[in-house]
JSON list of C-alpha atoms in Angstrom, two decimals:
[
{"chain": "N", "resi": 259, "resn": "UNK", "atom": "CA", "xyz": [95.98, 155.10, 144.62]},
{"chain": "N", "resi": 260, "resn": "UNK", "atom": "CA", "xyz": [95.12, 151.49, 144.19]},
{"chain": "N", "resi": 261, "resn": "UNK", "atom": "CA", "xyz": [91.43, 152.39, 143.63]},
{"chain": "N", "resi": 262, "resn": "UNK", "atom": "CA", "xyz": [92.56, 154.96, 140.96]},
{"chain": "N", "resi": 263, "resn": "UNK", "atom": "CA", "xyz": [94.50, 152.29, 139.19]},
{"chain": "N", "resi": 264, "resn": "UNK", "atom": "CA", "xyz": [91.58, 149.95, 139.09]},
{"chain": "N", "resi": 265, "resn": "UNK", "atom": "CA", "xyz": [89.47, 152.75, 137.41]},
{"chain": "N", "resi": 266, "resn": "UNK", "atom": "CA", "xyz": [91.66, 152.33, 134.36]},
{"chain": "N", "resi": 267, "resn": "UNK", "atom": "CA", "xyz": [90.28, 148.88, 133.60]},
{"chain": "N", "resi": 268, "resn": "UNK", "atom": "CA", "xyz": [87.03, 148.70, 131.70]},
{"chain": "N", "resi": 269, "resn": "UNK", "atom": "CA", "xyz": [85.88, 145.78, 133.82]},
{"chain": "N", "resi": 270, "resn": "UNK", "atom": "CA", "xyz": [85.83, 148.24, 136.83]},
{"chain": "N", "resi": 271, "resn": "UNK", "atom": "CA", "xyz": [84.98, 151.35, 134.98]},
{"chain": "N", "resi": 272, "resn": "UNK", "atom": "CA", "xyz": [82.01, 150.17, 133.01]},
{"chain": "N", "resi": 273, "resn": "UNK", "atom": "CA", "xyz": [79.67, 149.32, 135.95]},
{"chain": "N", "resi": 274, "resn": "UNK", "atom": "CA", "xyz": [80.45, 152.68, 137.62]},
{"chain": "N", "resi": 275, "resn": "UNK", "atom": "CA", "xyz": [79.87, 154.67, 134.46]},
{"chain": "N", "resi": 276, "resn": "UNK", "atom": "CA", "xyz": [76.61, 152.78, 133.78]},
{"chain": "N", "resi": 277, "resn": "UNK", "atom": "CA", "xyz": [75.23, 153.67, 137.23]},
{"chain": "N", "resi": 278, "resn": "UNK", "atom": "CA", "xyz": [76.31, 157.32, 137.06]},
{"chain": "N", "resi": 279, "resn": "UNK", "atom": "CA", "xyz": [74.74, 157.71, 133.61]},
{"chain": "N", "resi": 280, "resn": "UNK", "atom": "CA", "xyz": [71.53, 156.12, 134.70]},
{"chain": "N", "resi": 281, "resn": "UNK", "atom": "CA", "xyz": [71.36, 158.30, 137.88]},
{"chain": "N", "resi": 282, "resn": "UNK", "atom": "CA", "xyz": [71.57, 161.50, 135.79]},
{"chain": "N", "resi": 283, "resn": "UNK", "atom": "CA", "xyz": [69.97, 160.40, 132.56]},
{"chain": "N", "resi": 284, "resn": "UNK", "atom": "CA", "xyz": [66.51, 161.71, 133.15]},
{"chain": "N", "resi": 285, "resn": "UNK", "atom": "CA", "xyz": [67.60, 164.32, 135.65]},
{"chain": "N", "resi": 286, "resn": "UNK", "atom": "CA", "xyz": [65.07, 166.38, 137.60]},
{"chain": "N", "resi": 287, "resn": "UNK", "atom": "CA", "xyz": [62.04, 168.53, 136.94]},
{"chain": "N", "resi": 288, "resn": "UNK", "atom": "CA", "xyz": [61.68, 171.87, 138.83]},
{"chain": "N", "resi": 289, "resn": "UNK", "atom": "CA", "xyz": [58.12, 172.78, 140.07]},
{"chain": "N", "resi": 290, "resn": "UNK", "atom": "CA", "xyz": [56.57, 175.01, 142.63]},
{"chain": "N", "resi": 291, "resn": "UNK", "atom": "CA", "xyz": [57.20, 178.41, 141.07]},
{"chain": "N", "resi": 292, "resn": "UNK", "atom": "CA", "xyz": [56.01, 180.58, 138.14]},
{"chain": "N", "resi": 293, "resn": "UNK", "atom": "CA", "xyz": [57.41, 179.94, 134.63]},
{"chain": "N", "resi": 294, "resn": "UNK", "atom": "CA", "xyz": [59.83, 182.93, 134.81]},
{"chain": "N", "resi": 295, "resn": "UNK", "atom": "CA", "xyz": [61.44, 181.68, 138.06]},
{"chain": "N", "resi": 296, "resn": "UNK", "atom": "CA", "xyz": [61.50, 178.16, 136.80]},
{"chain": "N", "resi": 297, "resn": "UNK", "atom": "CA", "xyz": [63.34, 179.25, 133.63]},
{"chain": "N", "resi": 298, "resn": "UNK", "atom": "CA", "xyz": [65.82, 181.27, 135.68]},
{"chain": "N", "resi": 299, "resn": "UNK", "atom": "CA", "xyz": [66.61, 178.31, 137.98]},
{"chain": "N", "resi": 300, "resn": "UNK", "atom": "CA", "xyz": [67.01, 175.98, 134.99]},
{"chain": "N", "resi": 301, "resn": "UNK", "atom": "CA", "xyz": [69.45, 178.41, 133.36]},
{"chain": "N", "resi": 302, "resn": "UNK", "atom": "CA", "xyz": [71.34, 178.64, 136.64]},
{"chain": "N", "resi": 303, "resn": "UNK", "atom": "CA", "xyz": [71.64, 174.79, 136.81]},
{"chain": "N", "resi": 304, "resn": "UNK", "atom": "CA", "xyz": [72.98, 174.77, 133.25]},
{"chain": "N", "resi": 305, "resn": "UNK", "atom": "CA", "xyz": [75.35, 177.55, 134.06]},
{"chain": "N", "resi": 306, "resn": "UNK", "atom": "CA", "xyz": [76.82, 175.84, 137.12]},
{"chain": "N", "resi": 307, "resn": "UNK", "atom": "CA", "xyz": [76.71, 172.38, 135.39]},
{"chain": "N", "resi": 308, "resn": "UNK", "atom": "CA", "xyz": [74.78, 170.84, 138.23]},
{"chain": "N", "resi": 309, "resn": "UNK", "atom": "CA", "xyz": [73.94, 167.66, 136.18]},
{"chain": "N", "resi": 310, "resn": "UNK", "atom": "CA", "xyz": [77.50, 167.15, 135.16]},
{"chain": "N", "resi": 311, "resn": "UNK", "atom": "CA", "xyz": [78.70, 167.65, 138.76]},
{"chain": "N", "resi": 312, "resn": "UNK", "atom": "CA", "xyz": [76.37, 165.03, 140.11]},
{"chain": "N", "resi": 313, "resn": "UNK", "atom": "CA", "xyz": [77.53, 162.60, 137.38]},
{"chain": "N", "resi": 314, "resn": "UNK", "atom": "CA", "xyz": [81.12, 163.24, 138.50]},
{"chain": "N", "resi": 315, "resn": "UNK", "atom": "CA", "xyz": [80.13, 162.61, 142.10]},
{"chain": "N", "resi": 316, "resn": "UNK", "atom": "CA", "xyz": [78.49, 159.34, 141.19]},
{"chain": "N", "resi": 317, "resn": "UNK", "atom": "CA", "xyz": [81.72, 158.30, 139.45]},
{"chain": "N", "resi": 318, "resn": "UNK", "atom": "CA", "xyz": [83.82, 159.23, 142.44]},
{"chain": "N", "resi": 319, "resn": "UNK", "atom": "CA", "xyz": [81.56, 157.33, 144.72]},
{"chain": "N", "resi": 320, "resn": "UNK", "atom": "CA", "xyz": [81.80, 154.23, 142.58]},
{"chain": "N", "resi": 321, "resn": "UNK", "atom": "CA", "xyz": [85.58, 154.46, 142.11]},
{"chain": "N", "resi": 322, "resn": "UNK", "atom": "CA", "xyz": [86.70, 155.65, 145.58]},
{"chain": "N", "resi": 323, "resn": "UNK", "atom": "CA", "xyz": [83.59, 155.23, 147.86]},
{"chain": "N", "resi": 324, "resn": "UNK", "atom": "CA", "xyz": [83.02, 159.02, 148.30]},
{"chain": "N", "resi": 325, "resn": "UNK", "atom": "CA", "xyz": [82.51, 162.18, 146.39]},
{"chain": "N", "resi": 326, "resn": "UNK", "atom": "CA", "xyz": [82.64, 165.77, 147.60]},
{"chain": "N", "resi": 327, "resn": "UNK", "atom": "CA", "xyz": [80.98, 168.88, 146.24]},
{"chain": "N", "resi": 328, "resn": "UNK", "atom": "CA", "xyz": [82.61, 172.15, 147.11]},
{"chain": "N", "resi": 329, "resn": "UNK", "atom": "CA", "xyz": [80.30, 175.17, 147.31]},
{"chain": "N", "resi": 330, "resn": "UNK", "atom": "CA", "xyz": [82.12, 178.39, 146.41]},
{"chain": "N", "resi": 331, "resn": "UNK", "atom": "CA", "xyz": [80.56, 181.62, 147.61]},
{"chain": "N", "resi": 332, "resn": "UNK", "atom": "CA", "xyz": [81.77, 184.95, 146.28]},
{"chain": "N", "resi": 333, "resn": "UNK", "atom": "CA", "xyz": [83.64, 186.96, 148.96]},
{"chain": "N", "resi": 334, "resn": "UNK", "atom": "CA", "xyz": [84.17, 183.82, 151.15]},
{"chain": "N", "resi": 335, "resn": "UNK", "atom": "CA", "xyz": [87.21, 182.44, 149.55]},
{"chain": "N", "resi": 336, "resn": "UNK", "atom": "CA", "xyz": [89.68, 183.45, 152.28]},
{"chain": "N", "resi": 337, "resn": "UNK", "atom": "CA", "xyz": [91.17, 180.64, 154.52]},
{"chain": "N", "resi": 338, "resn": "UNK", "atom": "CA", "xyz": [89.58, 182.20, 157.54]},
{"chain": "N", "resi": 339, "resn": "UNK", "atom": "CA", "xyz": [86.03, 182.23, 155.97]},
{"chain": "N", "resi": 340, "resn": "UNK", "atom": "CA", "xyz": [86.36, 178.67, 154.70]},
{"chain": "N", "resi": 341, "resn": "UNK", "atom": "CA", "xyz": [86.83, 177.50, 158.28]},
{"chain": "N", "resi": 342, "resn": "UNK", "atom": "CA", "xyz": [83.40, 178.87, 159.32]},
{"chain": "N", "resi": 343, "resn": "UNK", "atom": "CA", "xyz": [80.11, 177.12, 158.69]},
{"chain": "N", "resi": 344, "resn": "UNK", "atom": "CA", "xyz": [78.28, 178.09, 155.56]},
{"chain": "N", "resi": 345, "resn": "UNK", "atom": "CA", "xyz": [75.06, 179.82, 156.83]},
{"chain": "N", "resi": 346, "resn": "UNK", "atom": "CA", "xyz": [72.14, 179.32, 154.45]},
{"chain": "N", "resi": 347, "resn": "UNK", "atom": "CA", "xyz": [70.42, 182.65, 154.84]},
{"chain": "N", "resi": 348, "resn": "UNK", "atom": "CA", "xyz": [69.91, 185.81, 152.80]},
{"chain": "N", "resi": 349, "resn": "UNK", "atom": "CA", "xyz": [72.47, 187.71, 154.81]},
{"chain": "N", "resi": 350, "resn": "UNK", "atom": "CA", "xyz": [75.28, 185.16, 154.19]},
{"chain": "N", "resi": 351, "resn": "UNK", "atom": "CA", "xyz": [74.29, 184.00, 150.67]},
{"chain": "N", "resi": 352, "resn": "UNK", "atom": "CA", "xyz": [72.90, 186.89, 148.70]},
{"chain": "N", "resi": 353, "resn": "UNK", "atom": "CA", "xyz": [71.42, 186.67, 145.21]},
{"chain": "N", "resi": 354, "resn": "UNK", "atom": "CA", "xyz": [74.17, 186.04, 142.68]},
{"chain": "N", "resi": 355, "resn": "UNK", "atom": "CA", "xyz": [76.77, 185.15, 145.25]},
{"chain": "N", "resi": 356, "resn": "UNK", "atom": "CA", "xyz": [77.16, 181.55, 144.25]},
{"chain": "N", "resi": 357, "resn": "UNK", "atom": "CA", "xyz": [80.47, 181.34, 142.46]},
{"chain": "N", "resi": 358, "resn": "UNK", "atom": "CA", "xyz": [81.07, 177.61, 141.79]},
{"chain": "N", "resi": 359, "resn": "UNK", "atom": "CA", "xyz": [79.95, 173.96, 142.39]},
{"chain": "N", "resi": 360, "resn": "UNK", "atom": "CA", "xyz": [83.12, 171.93, 142.15]},
{"chain": "N", "resi": 361, "resn": "UNK", "atom": "CA", "xyz": [83.41, 168.09, 142.55]},
{"chain": "N", "resi": 362, "resn": "UNK", "atom": "CA", "xyz": [86.46, 167.14, 144.54]},
{"chain": "N", "resi": 363, "resn": "UNK", "atom": "CA", "xyz": [88.03, 163.72, 144.54]},
{"chain": "N", "resi": 364, "resn": "UNK", "atom": "CA", "xyz": [88.45, 162.22, 148.06]},
{"chain": "N", "resi": 365, "resn": "UNK", "atom": "CA", "xyz": [92.17, 161.73, 147.62]},
{"chain": "N", "resi": 366, "resn": "UNK", "atom": "CA", "xyz": [92.61, 165.57, 148.10]},
{"chain": "N", "resi": 367, "resn": "UNK", "atom": "CA", "xyz": [90.69, 165.66, 151.41]},
{"chain": "N", "resi": 368, "resn": "UNK", "atom": "CA", "xyz": [91.48, 164.64, 155.02]},
{"chain": "N", "resi": 369, "resn": "UNK", "atom": "CA", "xyz": [89.19, 164.79, 158.00]},
{"chain": "N", "resi": 370, "resn": "UNK", "atom": "CA", "xyz": [90.18, 167.46, 160.46]},
{"chain": "N", "resi": 371, "resn": "UNK", "atom": "CA", "xyz": [88.04, 166.85, 163.48]},
{"chain": "N", "resi": 372, "resn": "UNK", "atom": "CA", "xyz": [85.28, 164.38, 164.53]},
{"chain": "N", "resi": 373, "resn": "UNK", "atom": "CA", "xyz": [83.46, 163.28, 167.60]},
{"chain": "N", "resi": 374, "resn": "UNK", "atom": "CA", "xyz": [84.74, 159.77, 168.73]},
{"chain": "N", "resi": 375, "resn": "UNK", "atom": "CA", "xyz": [83.41, 159.97, 172.33]},
{"chain": "N", "resi": 376, "resn": "UNK", "atom": "CA", "xyz": [79.75, 160.40, 172.50]},
{"chain": "N", "resi": 377, "resn": "UNK", "atom": "CA", "xyz": [77.69, 158.18, 170.13]},
{"chain": "N", "resi": 378, "resn": "UNK", "atom": "CA", "xyz": [74.51, 160.08, 171.09]},
{"chain": "N", "resi": 379, "resn": "UNK", "atom": "CA", "xyz": [75.60, 163.16, 169.24]},
{"chain": "N", "resi": 380, "resn": "UNK", "atom": "CA", "xyz": [74.75, 163.76, 165.54]},
{"chain": "N", "resi": 381, "resn": "UNK", "atom": "CA", "xyz": [78.42, 164.43, 164.78]},
{"chain": "N", "resi": 382, "resn": "UNK", "atom": "CA", "xyz": [79.62, 161.04, 166.05]},
{"chain": "N", "resi": 383, "resn": "UNK", "atom": "CA", "xyz": [82.24, 159.80, 163.54]},
{"chain": "N", "resi": 384, "resn": "UNK", "atom": "CA", "xyz": [81.18, 162.63, 161.18]},
{"chain": "N", "resi": 385, "resn": "UNK", "atom": "CA", "xyz": [83.92, 165.07, 160.29]},
{"chain": "N", "resi": 386, "resn": "UNK", "atom": "CA", "xyz": [83.24, 168.67, 161.36]},
{"chain": "N", "resi": 387, "resn": "UNK", "atom": "CA", "xyz": [85.78, 170.01, 158.89]},
{"chain": "N", "resi": 388, "resn": "UNK", "atom": "CA", "xyz": [88.18, 168.69, 156.19]},
{"chain": "N", "resi": 389, "resn": "UNK", "atom": "CA", "xyz": [91.64, 169.61, 155.09]},
{"chain": "N", "resi": 390, "resn": "UNK", "atom": "CA", "xyz": [91.37, 170.32, 151.41]},
{"chain": "N", "resi": 391, "resn": "UNK", "atom": "CA", "xyz": [94.89, 170.30, 150.02]},
{"chain": "N", "resi": 392, "resn": "UNK", "atom": "CA", "xyz": [96.05, 171.65, 153.40]},
{"chain": "N", "resi": 393, "resn": "UNK", "atom": "CA", "xyz": [93.28, 174.31, 153.66]},
{"chain": "N", "resi": 394, "resn": "UNK", "atom": "CA", "xyz": [90.79, 173.76, 156.54]},
{"chain": "N", "resi": 395, "resn": "UNK", "atom": "CA", "xyz": [87.22, 173.75, 155.12]},
{"chain": "N", "resi": 396, "resn": "UNK", "atom": "CA", "xyz": [84.09, 173.45, 157.12]},
{"chain": "N", "resi": 397, "resn": "UNK", "atom": "CA", "xyz": [81.98, 170.30, 156.27]},
{"chain": "N", "resi": 398, "resn": "UNK", "atom": "CA", "xyz": [79.00, 172.49, 155.29]},
{"chain": "N", "resi": 399, "resn": "UNK", "atom": "CA", "xyz": [81.05, 173.92, 152.42]},
{"chain": "N", "resi": 400, "resn": "UNK", "atom": "CA", "xyz": [82.27, 170.45, 151.22]},
{"chain": "N", "resi": 401, "resn": "UNK", "atom": "CA", "xyz": [79.16, 168.30, 150.91]},
{"chain": "N", "resi": 402, "resn": "UNK", "atom": "CA", "xyz": [79.76, 164.53, 151.17]},
{"chain": "N", "resi": 403, "resn": "UNK", "atom": "CA", "xyz": [78.19, 161.79, 149.00]},
{"chain": "N", "resi": 404, "resn": "UNK", "atom": "CA", "xyz": [78.47, 158.19, 150.09]},
{"chain": "N", "resi": 405, "resn": "UNK", "atom": "CA", "xyz": [76.24, 155.36, 148.77]},
{"chain": "N", "resi": 406, "resn": "UNK", "atom": "CA", "xyz": [77.87, 152.46, 150.62]},
{"chain": "N", "resi": 407, "resn": "UNK", "atom": "CA", "xyz": [78.66, 153.56, 154.15]},
{"chain": "N", "resi": 408, "resn": "UNK", "atom": "CA", "xyz": [80.88, 151.56, 156.44]},
{"chain": "N", "resi": 409, "resn": "UNK", "atom": "CA", "xyz": [80.66, 150.75, 160.13]},
{"chain": "N", "resi": 410, "resn": "UNK", "atom": "CA", "xyz": [82.08, 153.44, 162.31]},
{"chain": "N", "resi": 411, "resn": "UNK", "atom": "CA", "xyz": [85.17, 151.50, 163.27]},
{"chain": "N", "resi": 412, "resn": "UNK", "atom": "CA", "xyz": [86.25, 151.31, 159.71]},
{"chain": "N", "resi": 413, "resn": "UNK", "atom": "CA", "xyz": [85.58, 154.90, 158.81]},
{"chain": "N", "resi": 414, "resn": "UNK", "atom": "CA", "xyz": [88.98, 156.36, 159.91]},
{"chain": "N", "resi": 415, "resn": "UNK", "atom": "CA", "xyz": [90.84, 153.58, 158.06]},
{"chain": "N", "resi": 416, "resn": "UNK", "atom": "CA", "xyz": [88.99, 154.46, 154.87]},
{"chain": "N", "resi": 417, "resn": "UNK", "atom": "CA", "xyz": [89.48, 158.22, 155.22]},
{"chain": "N", "resi": 418, "resn": "UNK", "atom": "CA", "xyz": [85.81, 158.54, 156.16]},
{"chain": "N", "resi": 419, "resn": "UNK", "atom": "CA", "xyz": [84.82, 157.22, 152.79]},
{"chain": "N", "resi": 420, "resn": "UNK", "atom": "CA", "xyz": [82.45, 154.37, 151.98]},
{"chain": "N", "resi": 421, "resn": "UNK", "atom": "CA", "xyz": [82.97, 151.06, 150.27]},
{"chain": "N", "resi": 422, "resn": "UNK", "atom": "CA", "xyz": [83.73, 151.63, 146.55]},
{"chain": "N", "resi": 423, "resn": "UNK", "atom": "CA", "xyz": [81.98, 149.66, 143.85]},
{"chain": "N", "resi": 424, "resn": "UNK", "atom": "CA", "xyz": [85.41, 148.62, 142.56]},
{"chain": "N", "resi": 425, "resn": "UNK", "atom": "CA", "xyz": [86.10, 146.79, 145.86]},
{"chain": "N", "resi": 426, "resn": "UNK", "atom": "CA", "xyz": [82.66, 145.10, 145.90]},
{"chain": "N", "resi": 427, "resn": "UNK", "atom": "CA", "xyz": [83.10, 143.65, 142.42]},
{"chain": "N", "resi": 428, "resn": "UNK", "atom": "CA", "xyz": [86.80, 142.92, 142.63]},
{"chain": "N", "resi": 429, "resn": "UNK", "atom": "CA", "xyz": [86.40, 139.17, 143.48]},
{"chain": "N", "resi": 430, "resn": "UNK", "atom": "CA", "xyz": [84.16, 138.68, 140.49]},
{"chain": "N", "resi": 431, "resn": "UNK", "atom": "CA", "xyz": [86.48, 140.68, 138.12]},
{"chain": "N", "resi": 432, "resn": "UNK", "atom": "CA", "xyz": [89.50, 138.65, 139.20]},
{"chain": "N", "resi": 433, "resn": "UNK", "atom": "CA", "xyz": [87.64, 135.38, 138.52]},
{"chain": "N", "resi": 434, "resn": "UNK", "atom": "CA", "xyz": [86.52, 136.70, 135.18]},
{"chain": "N", "resi": 435, "resn": "UNK", "atom": "CA", "xyz": [89.98, 137.76, 134.13]},
{"chain": "N", "resi": 436, "resn": "UNK", "atom": "CA", "xyz": [91.45, 134.43, 135.17]},
{"chain": "N", "resi": 437, "resn": "UNK", "atom": "CA", "xyz": [88.81, 132.55, 133.12]},
{"chain": "N", "resi": 438, "resn": "UNK", "atom": "CA", "xyz": [89.35, 134.75, 130.05]},
{"chain": "N", "resi": 439, "resn": "UNK", "atom": "CA", "xyz": [93.10, 134.23, 130.28]},
{"chain": "N", "resi": 440, "resn": "UNK", "atom": "CA", "xyz": [92.63, 130.47, 130.72]},
{"chain": "N", "resi": 441, "resn": "UNK", "atom": "CA", "xyz": [90.32, 130.20, 127.67]},
{"chain": "N", "resi": 442, "resn": "UNK", "atom": "CA", "xyz": [92.69, 132.29, 125.59]},
{"chain": "N", "resi": 443, "resn": "UNK", "atom": "CA", "xyz": [95.65, 130.04, 126.52]},
{"chain": "N", "resi": 444, "resn": "UNK", "atom": "CA", "xyz": [93.66, 126.92, 125.79]},
{"chain": "N", "resi": 445, "resn": "UNK", "atom": "CA", "xyz": [92.71, 128.18, 122.33]},
{"chain": "N", "resi": 446, "resn": "UNK", "atom": "CA", "xyz": [96.19, 129.26, 121.51]},
{"chain": "N", "resi": 447, "resn": "UNK", "atom": "CA", "xyz": [97.72, 125.96, 122.52]},
{"chain": "N", "resi": 448, "resn": "UNK", "atom": "CA", "xyz": [95.04, 123.78, 120.82]},
{"chain": "N", "resi": 449, "resn": "UNK", "atom": "CA", "xyz": [96.29, 121.96, 117.66]},
{"chain": "N", "resi": 450, "resn": "UNK", "atom": "CA", "xyz": [95.05, 119.16, 115.36]},
{"chain": "N", "resi": 451, "resn": "UNK", "atom": "CA", "xyz": [97.40, 116.47, 114.09]},
{"chain": "N", "resi": 452, "resn": "UNK", "atom": "CA", "xyz": [96.59, 114.64, 110.74]},
{"chain": "N", "resi": 453, "resn": "UNK", "atom": "CA", "xyz": [97.97, 111.96, 108.46]},
{"chain": "N", "resi": 454, "resn": "UNK", "atom": "CA", "xyz": [98.31, 112.75, 104.74]},
{"chain": "N", "resi": 455, "resn": "UNK", "atom": "CA", "xyz": [97.83, 109.85, 102.30]},
{"chain": "N", "resi": 456, "resn": "UNK", "atom": "CA", "xyz": [96.86, 109.16, 98.73]},
{"chain": "N", "resi": 457, "resn": "UNK", "atom": "CA", "xyz": [93.27, 107.65, 99.09]},
{"chain": "N", "resi": 458, "resn": "UNK", "atom": "CA", "xyz": [92.88, 106.89, 95.35]},
{"chain": "N", "resi": 459, "resn": "UNK", "atom": "CA", "xyz": [96.09, 104.75, 95.35]},
{"chain": "N", "resi": 460, "resn": "UNK", "atom": "CA", "xyz": [94.84, 103.00, 98.51]},
{"chain": "N", "resi": 461, "resn": "UNK", "atom": "CA", "xyz": [91.57, 102.11, 96.96]},
{"chain": "N", "resi": 462, "resn": "UNK", "atom": "CA", "xyz": [92.98, 100.93, 93.65]},
{"chain": "N", "resi": 463, "resn": "UNK", "atom": "CA", "xyz": [95.97, 98.93, 94.80]},
{"chain": "N", "resi": 464, "resn": "UNK", "atom": "CA", "xyz": [97.09, 96.55, 97.49]},
{"chain": "N", "resi": 465, "resn": "UNK", "atom": "CA", "xyz": [99.31, 97.00, 100.54]},
{"chain": "N", "resi": 466, "resn": "UNK", "atom": "CA", "xyz": [102.45, 97.50, 98.37]},
{"chain": "N", "resi": 467, "resn": "UNK", "atom": "CA", "xyz": [100.74, 100.28, 96.44]},
{"chain": "N", "resi": 468, "resn": "UNK", "atom": "CA", "xyz": [99.73, 101.91, 99.74]},
{"chain": "N", "resi": 469, "resn": "UNK", "atom": "CA", "xyz": [103.35, 101.84, 100.98]},
{"chain": "N", "resi": 470, "resn": "UNK", "atom": "CA", "xyz": [104.49, 103.35, 97.75]},
{"chain": "N", "resi": 471, "resn": "UNK", "atom": "CA", "xyz": [101.83, 106.09, 97.87]},
{"chain": "N", "resi": 472, "resn": "UNK", "atom": "CA", "xyz": [102.51, 106.81, 101.43]},
{"chain": "N", "resi": 473, "resn": "UNK", "atom": "CA", "xyz": [104.66, 109.80, 100.50]},
{"chain": "N", "resi": 474, "resn": "UNK", "atom": "CA", "xyz": [102.01, 111.35, 98.36]}
]
């Protein structure tokens, strides 16, 4: 919640938006197939808004330290199927079965199960599945994007997210805001005092004339 509040300030938002824009500005070039196949793949990427999805993931990573991409497969939307691993083979994912690619903010996810016993295993401190708004979803269906990973001991406390860019720049933003506020108060309180007098009378007459002209 605190990180979501920080994302409302331009000082925190601008750096993350700049990085996300630069990461997806030139995008990618597909190669390795004939022109017809490349055109079909390019159209599919536009249909599923892949570029926009990765932009959103980069934003989430900057704001919250993690972004998740849900892979929706036609016919596998039931709670029971979502608990099972997503098998990347022609039998499980037939042509045209990809239904959606949906970026998910980390606030809606909670790790279900992870190995905290054997550090030699590849799943050590890596969630096997996630609760997505109360629905258990296998990790292979909810891809995780983290650019600033944390040490294992901190991962549970951070909901298995990384360090957000907002947290990294917070000390600098706080000092900047204090400086801006101090300069603003200094300028607002600054004043110049002056004395009004009749210089012509002072130059033409003596001391008595100057006193008489003092009210001028």
